[in-house]
Short mmCIF file of C-alpha atoms and ligand atoms in Angstrom, two decimals:
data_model
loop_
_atom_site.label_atom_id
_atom_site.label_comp_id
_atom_site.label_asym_id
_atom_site.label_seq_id
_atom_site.Cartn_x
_atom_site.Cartn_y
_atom_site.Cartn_z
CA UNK A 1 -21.23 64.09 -9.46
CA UNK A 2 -20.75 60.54 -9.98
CA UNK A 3 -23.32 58.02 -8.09
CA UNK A 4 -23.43 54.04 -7.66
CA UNK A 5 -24.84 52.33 -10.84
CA UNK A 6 -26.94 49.75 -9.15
CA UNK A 7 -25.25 46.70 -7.68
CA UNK A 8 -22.03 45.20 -8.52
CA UNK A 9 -21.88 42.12 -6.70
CA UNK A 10 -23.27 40.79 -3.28
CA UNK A 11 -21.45 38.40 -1.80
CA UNK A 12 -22.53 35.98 1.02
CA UNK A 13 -20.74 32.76 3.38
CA UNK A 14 -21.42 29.19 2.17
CA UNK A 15 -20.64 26.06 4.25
CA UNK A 16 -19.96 23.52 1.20
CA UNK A 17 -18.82 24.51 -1.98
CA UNK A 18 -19.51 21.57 -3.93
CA UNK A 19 -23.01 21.50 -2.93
CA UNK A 20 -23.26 25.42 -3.51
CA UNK A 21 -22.29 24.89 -6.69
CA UNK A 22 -24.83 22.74 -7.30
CA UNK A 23 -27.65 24.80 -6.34
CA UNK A 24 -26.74 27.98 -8.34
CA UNK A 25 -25.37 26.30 -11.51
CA UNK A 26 -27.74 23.22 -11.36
CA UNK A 27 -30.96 24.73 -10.19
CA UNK A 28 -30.66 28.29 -10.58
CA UNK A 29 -29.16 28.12 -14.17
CA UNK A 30 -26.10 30.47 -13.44
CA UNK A 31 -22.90 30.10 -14.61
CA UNK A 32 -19.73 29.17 -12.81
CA UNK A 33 -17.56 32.76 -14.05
CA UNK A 34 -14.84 32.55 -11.73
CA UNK A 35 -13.04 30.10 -9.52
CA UNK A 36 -10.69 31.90 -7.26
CA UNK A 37 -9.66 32.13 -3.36
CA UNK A 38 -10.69 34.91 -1.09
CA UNK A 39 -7.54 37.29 -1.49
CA UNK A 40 -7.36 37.83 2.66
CA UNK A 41 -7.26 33.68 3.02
CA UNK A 42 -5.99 32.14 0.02
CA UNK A 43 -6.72 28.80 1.42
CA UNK A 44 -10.69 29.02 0.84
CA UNK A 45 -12.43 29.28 -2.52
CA UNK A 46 -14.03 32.43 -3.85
CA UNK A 47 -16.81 31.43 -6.52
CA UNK A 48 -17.85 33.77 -8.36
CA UNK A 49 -21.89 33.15 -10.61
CA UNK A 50 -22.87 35.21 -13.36
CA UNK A 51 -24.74 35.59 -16.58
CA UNK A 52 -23.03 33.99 -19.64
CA UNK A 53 -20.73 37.18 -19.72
CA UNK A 54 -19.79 37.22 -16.47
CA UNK A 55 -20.87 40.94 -16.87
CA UNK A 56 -21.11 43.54 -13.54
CA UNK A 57 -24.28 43.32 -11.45
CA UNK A 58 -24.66 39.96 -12.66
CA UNK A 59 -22.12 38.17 -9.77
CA UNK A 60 -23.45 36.27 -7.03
CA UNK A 61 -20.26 35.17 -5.13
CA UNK A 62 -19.47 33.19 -2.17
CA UNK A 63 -17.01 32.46 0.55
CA UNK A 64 -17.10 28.86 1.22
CA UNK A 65 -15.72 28.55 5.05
CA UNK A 66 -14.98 25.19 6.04
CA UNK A 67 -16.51 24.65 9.82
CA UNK A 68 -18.31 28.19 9.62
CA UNK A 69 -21.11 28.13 12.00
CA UNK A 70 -25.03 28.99 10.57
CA UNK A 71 -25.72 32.59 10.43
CA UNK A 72 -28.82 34.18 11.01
CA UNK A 73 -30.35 36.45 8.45
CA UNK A 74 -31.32 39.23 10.95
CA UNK A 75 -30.99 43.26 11.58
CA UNK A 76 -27.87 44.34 10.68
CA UNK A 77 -27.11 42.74 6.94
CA UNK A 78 -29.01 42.20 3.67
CA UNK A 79 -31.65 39.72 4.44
CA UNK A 80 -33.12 39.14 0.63
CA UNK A 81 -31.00 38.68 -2.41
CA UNK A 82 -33.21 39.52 -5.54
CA UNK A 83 -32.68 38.25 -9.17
CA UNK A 84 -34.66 39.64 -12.21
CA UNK A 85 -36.63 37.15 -14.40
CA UNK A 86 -38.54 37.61 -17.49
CA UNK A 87 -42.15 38.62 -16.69
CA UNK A 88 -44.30 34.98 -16.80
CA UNK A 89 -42.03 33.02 -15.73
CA UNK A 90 -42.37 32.48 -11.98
CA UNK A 91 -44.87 30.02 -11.98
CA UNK A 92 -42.28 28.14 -14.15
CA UNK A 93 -40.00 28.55 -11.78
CA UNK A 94 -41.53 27.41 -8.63
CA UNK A 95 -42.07 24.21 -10.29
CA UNK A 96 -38.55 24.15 -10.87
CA UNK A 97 -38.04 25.06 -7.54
CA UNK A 98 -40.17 22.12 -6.13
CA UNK A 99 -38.34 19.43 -8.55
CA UNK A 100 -35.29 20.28 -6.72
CA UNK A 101 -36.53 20.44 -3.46
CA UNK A 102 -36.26 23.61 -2.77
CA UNK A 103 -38.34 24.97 0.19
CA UNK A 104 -40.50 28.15 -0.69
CA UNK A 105 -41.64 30.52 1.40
CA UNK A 106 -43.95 32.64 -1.05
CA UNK A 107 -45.34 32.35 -4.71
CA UNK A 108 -47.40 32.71 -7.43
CA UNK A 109 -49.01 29.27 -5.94
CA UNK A 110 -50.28 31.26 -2.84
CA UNK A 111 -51.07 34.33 -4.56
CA UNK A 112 -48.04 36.18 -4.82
CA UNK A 113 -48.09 37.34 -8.05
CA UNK A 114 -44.93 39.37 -8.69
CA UNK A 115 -42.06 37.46 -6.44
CA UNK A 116 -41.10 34.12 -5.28
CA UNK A 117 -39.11 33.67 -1.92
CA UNK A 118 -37.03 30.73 -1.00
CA UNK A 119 -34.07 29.80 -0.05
CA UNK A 120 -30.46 27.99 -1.11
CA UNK A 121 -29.24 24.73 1.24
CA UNK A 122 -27.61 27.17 3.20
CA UNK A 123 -30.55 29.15 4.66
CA UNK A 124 -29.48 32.43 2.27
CA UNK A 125 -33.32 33.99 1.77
CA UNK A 126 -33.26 34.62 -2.05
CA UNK A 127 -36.06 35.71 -4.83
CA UNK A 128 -36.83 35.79 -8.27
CA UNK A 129 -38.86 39.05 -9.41
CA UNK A 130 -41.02 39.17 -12.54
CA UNK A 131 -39.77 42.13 -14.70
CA UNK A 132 -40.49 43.43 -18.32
CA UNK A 133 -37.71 43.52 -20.00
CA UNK A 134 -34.69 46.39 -20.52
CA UNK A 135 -31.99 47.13 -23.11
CA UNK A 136 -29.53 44.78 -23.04
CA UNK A 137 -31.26 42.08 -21.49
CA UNK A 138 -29.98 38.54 -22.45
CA UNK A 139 -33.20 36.73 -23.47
CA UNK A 140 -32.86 33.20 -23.36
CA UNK A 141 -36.24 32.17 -20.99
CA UNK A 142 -36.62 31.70 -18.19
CA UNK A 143 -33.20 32.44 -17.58
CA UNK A 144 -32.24 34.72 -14.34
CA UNK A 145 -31.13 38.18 -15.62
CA UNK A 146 -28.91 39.14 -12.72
CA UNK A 147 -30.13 41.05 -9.76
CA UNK A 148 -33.22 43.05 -9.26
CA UNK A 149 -32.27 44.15 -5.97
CA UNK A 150 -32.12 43.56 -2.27
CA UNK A 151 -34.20 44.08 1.29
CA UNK A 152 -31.73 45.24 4.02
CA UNK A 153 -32.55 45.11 8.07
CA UNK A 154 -30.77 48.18 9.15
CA UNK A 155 -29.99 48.66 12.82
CA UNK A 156 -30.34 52.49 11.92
CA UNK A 157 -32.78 52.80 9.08
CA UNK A 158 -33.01 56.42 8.66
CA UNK A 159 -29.23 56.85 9.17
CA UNK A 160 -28.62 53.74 6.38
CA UNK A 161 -31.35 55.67 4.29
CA UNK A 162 -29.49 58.77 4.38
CA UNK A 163 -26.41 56.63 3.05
CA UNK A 164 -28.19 55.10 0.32
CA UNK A 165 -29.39 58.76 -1.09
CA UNK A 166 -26.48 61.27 -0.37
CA UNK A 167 -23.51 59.15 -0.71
CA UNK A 168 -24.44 56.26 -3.18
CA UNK A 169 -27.13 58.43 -4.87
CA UNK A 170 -30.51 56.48 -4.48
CA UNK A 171 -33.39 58.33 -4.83
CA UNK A 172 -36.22 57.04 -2.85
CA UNK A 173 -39.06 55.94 -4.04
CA UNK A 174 -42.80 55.23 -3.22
CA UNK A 175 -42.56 53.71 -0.18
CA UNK A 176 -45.64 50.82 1.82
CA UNK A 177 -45.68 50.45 5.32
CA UNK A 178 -42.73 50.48 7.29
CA UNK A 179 -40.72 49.14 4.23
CA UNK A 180 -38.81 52.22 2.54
CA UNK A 181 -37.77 52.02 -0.94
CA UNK A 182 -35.16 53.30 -3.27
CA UNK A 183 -33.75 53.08 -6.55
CA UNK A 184 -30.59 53.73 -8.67
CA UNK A 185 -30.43 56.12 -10.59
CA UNK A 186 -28.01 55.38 -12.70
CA UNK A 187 -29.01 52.07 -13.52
CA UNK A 188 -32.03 49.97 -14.76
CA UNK A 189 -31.14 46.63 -13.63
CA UNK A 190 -30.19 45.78 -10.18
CA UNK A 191 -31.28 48.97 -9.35
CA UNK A 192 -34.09 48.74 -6.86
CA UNK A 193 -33.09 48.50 -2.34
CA UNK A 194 -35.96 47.64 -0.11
CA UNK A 195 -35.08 49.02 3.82
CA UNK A 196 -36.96 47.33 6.73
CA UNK A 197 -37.30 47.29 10.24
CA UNK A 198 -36.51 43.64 11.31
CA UNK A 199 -37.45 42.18 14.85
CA UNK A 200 -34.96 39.37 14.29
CA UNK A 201 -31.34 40.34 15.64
CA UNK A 202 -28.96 39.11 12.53
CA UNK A 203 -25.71 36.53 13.16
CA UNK A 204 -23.31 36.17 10.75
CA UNK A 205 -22.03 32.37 9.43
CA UNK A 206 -23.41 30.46 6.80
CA UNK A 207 -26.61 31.29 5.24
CA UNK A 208 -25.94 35.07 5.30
CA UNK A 209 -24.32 37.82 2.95
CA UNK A 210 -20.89 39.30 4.01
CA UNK A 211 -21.06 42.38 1.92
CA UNK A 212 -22.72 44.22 -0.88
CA UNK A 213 -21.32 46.29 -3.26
CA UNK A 214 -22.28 49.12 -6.02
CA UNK A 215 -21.16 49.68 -9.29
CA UNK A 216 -18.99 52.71 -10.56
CA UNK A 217 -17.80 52.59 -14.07
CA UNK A 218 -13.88 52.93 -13.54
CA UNK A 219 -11.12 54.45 -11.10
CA UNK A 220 -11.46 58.17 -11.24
CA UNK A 221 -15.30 57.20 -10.23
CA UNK A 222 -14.02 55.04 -7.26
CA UNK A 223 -11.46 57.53 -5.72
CA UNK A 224 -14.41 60.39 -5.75
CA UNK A 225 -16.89 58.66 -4.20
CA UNK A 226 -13.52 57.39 -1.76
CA UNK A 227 -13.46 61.17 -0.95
CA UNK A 228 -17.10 61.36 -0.43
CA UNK A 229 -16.75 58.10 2.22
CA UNK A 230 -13.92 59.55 4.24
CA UNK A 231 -15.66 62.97 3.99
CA UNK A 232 -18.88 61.10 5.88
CA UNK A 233 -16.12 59.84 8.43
CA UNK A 234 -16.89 56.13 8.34
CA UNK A 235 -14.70 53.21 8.62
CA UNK A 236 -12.93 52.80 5.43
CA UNK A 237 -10.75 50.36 3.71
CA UNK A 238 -9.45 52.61 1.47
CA UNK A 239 -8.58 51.84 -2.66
CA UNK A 240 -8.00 47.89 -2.39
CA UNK A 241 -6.98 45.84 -5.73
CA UNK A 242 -9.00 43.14 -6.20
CA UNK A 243 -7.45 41.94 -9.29
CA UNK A 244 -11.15 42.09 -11.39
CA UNK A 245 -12.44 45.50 -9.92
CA UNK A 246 -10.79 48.19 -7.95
CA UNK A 247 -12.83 48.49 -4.53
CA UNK A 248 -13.87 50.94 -1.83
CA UNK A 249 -15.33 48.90 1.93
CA UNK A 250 -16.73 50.72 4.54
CA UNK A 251 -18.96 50.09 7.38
CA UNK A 252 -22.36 52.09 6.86
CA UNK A 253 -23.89 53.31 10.79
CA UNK A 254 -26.53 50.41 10.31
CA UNK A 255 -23.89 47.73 10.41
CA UNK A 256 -23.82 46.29 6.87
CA UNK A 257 -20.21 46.29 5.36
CA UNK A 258 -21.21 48.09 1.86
CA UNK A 259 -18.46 48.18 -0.82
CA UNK A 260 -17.92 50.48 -4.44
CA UNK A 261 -16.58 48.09 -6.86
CA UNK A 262 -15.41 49.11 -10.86
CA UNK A 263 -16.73 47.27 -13.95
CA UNK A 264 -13.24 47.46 -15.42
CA UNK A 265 -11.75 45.51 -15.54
CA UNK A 266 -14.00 42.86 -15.23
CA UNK A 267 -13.75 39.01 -15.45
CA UNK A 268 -12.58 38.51 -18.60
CA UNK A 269 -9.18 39.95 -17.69
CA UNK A 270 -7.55 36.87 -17.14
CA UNK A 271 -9.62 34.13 -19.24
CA UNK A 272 -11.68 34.40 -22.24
CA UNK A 273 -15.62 34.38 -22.02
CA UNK A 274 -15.83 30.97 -23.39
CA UNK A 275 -13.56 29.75 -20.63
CA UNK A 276 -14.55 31.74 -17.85
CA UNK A 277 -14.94 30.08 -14.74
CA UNK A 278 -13.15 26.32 -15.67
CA UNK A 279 -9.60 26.86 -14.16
CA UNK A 280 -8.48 28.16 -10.72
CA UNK A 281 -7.26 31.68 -10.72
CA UNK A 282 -4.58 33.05 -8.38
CA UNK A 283 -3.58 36.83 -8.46
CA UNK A 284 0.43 37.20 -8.71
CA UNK A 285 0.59 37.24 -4.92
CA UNK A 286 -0.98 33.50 -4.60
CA UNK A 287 0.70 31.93 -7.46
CA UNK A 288 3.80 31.01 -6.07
CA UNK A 289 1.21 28.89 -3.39
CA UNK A 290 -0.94 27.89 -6.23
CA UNK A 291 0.32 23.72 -5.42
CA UNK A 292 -0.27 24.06 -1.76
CA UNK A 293 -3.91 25.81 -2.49
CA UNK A 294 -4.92 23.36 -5.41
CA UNK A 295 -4.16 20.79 -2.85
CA UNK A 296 -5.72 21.91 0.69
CA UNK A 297 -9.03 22.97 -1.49
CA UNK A 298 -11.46 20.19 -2.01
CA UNK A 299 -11.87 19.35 -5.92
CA UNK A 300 -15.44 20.95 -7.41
CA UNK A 301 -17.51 19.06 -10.22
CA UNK A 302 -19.56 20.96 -12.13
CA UNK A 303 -20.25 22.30 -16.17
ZN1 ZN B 1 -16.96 42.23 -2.70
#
């Protein structure tokens, strides 16, 4: 039976893109892997921030909305966005962190040892965990790996638990308190999903993540664990083509909009790795707009 992999991307709202941009190229130390526009409004970027590769469960991406009111990370979405760096780094980090003027929330400074919380201009809570490192890893310190993982708010955490294991296969894991825990199976990076109980009653707009979405290796993965999602009955988008991935949406009973997204075939289909990220990119559909996009979209400096 195939499961999710871990996560492929998680993707969250933005109000400016220059100045988000800024914070995950300049002080986060991603790169810039793809500059596109969100396929359902072609008249708004879609960045895309990876590792140097631009490789799966490395891509942070973003909707810039022009005018989009400030969300509320709350019950109801993803309210932490993890990223994996090397073990010993973190303290390195939060001085980082401070330089830019970033405002932190927890770290090795006050005696957490293993995380460190903040969050981007937006509001979007993010943190870098301290992990030994896997096969594969791309070593260049302190750099961020890609994800570690993520803390949802459920409005239904045993029914969004039940998702996690029998549909995306997650196996749960030691769990503290009231916070359950999980992890991939079929992954070692951006494997791990923290589910809590949150008091706070989540808003979407800027500062918040749209959707999250797992890995599966290619399409005959995809359309099985499609089966398995209309089997469960939930509001489904169906097989969409999204150009880099194929993808699977649906609407999981404790309101997060979860996708299934394929590694192939992946970012480089349309630009080499060297290049990746330095041009705008329209699918076939867009390109025939691509002078009236390049000029309603406000120009983006970065390296
Ligand atoms: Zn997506």
């Amino acid at each position: 039976m195939t499961y999710a992999q871990g996560l492929h991307h998680v993707t969250a709202v933005a109000a400016d893109p220059q100045r988000n941009v800024d914070f995950y190229t300049r002080v986060l130390g991603l790169r810039l892997v793809k500059k596109t526009v969100n396929q359902d409004d072609p008249f708004t970027y879609h960045l895309y921030y990876g590792d140097a590769l631009g490789r799966p469960g490395t891509a942070m991406t973003f909707f810039p909305f022009p005018g989009v009111p400030a969300g509320q990370p709350g019950r109801g979405q993803p309210i932490e966005t993890q990223f994996s760096v090397p073990l010993n780094t973190l303290t390195e980090w939060e001085s980082r962190l401070r330089a830019a003027a970033v405002e932190i929330s927890a770290g090795p400074s006050n005696g957490q040892a293993d995380r460190l919380q903040f969050t981007d201009p937006d509001g979007l809570p993010l943190a870098l965990i301290a992990e030994a490192p896997e096969a594969g890893d791309l070593e260049s310190e302190p750099a961020i790996r890609g994800f570690a993982g993520l803390t949802l708010a459920s409005h239904r955490p045993d029914s969004t638990a039940r998702m996690l294991t029998e549909l995306l296969g997650y196996a749960p894991v030691t769990s503290s308190g009231a916070t359950l825990r999980f992890k991939s199976q079929g992954s070692v990076r951006a494997d791990h999903i923290e589910l809590i109980e949150s008091p706070m009653m989540g808003r979407p707009g800027y500062g918040t993540v749209h959707h999250i979405a797992f890995r599966v290796p290619n399409r005959s993965a995809l359309l099985e664990m499609l089966e398995r999602v209309q089997a469960a009955r939930l509001p489904c988008s169906g097989e969409v083509d999204r150009f880099y991935f194929r993808s699977v949406y649906f609407r999981e009973p404790g309101g997060m909009l979860f996708e299934i997204a394929t590694d192939d075939p992946g970012f480089t289909v349309d630009e080499p790795v060297e290049s990746l990220g330095q041009t705008l990119k329209l699918t076939a559909e867009h390109e025939p707009m691509r002078a009236a996009i390049e000029t309603s979209l406000p120009a983006l400096e970065y390296f």
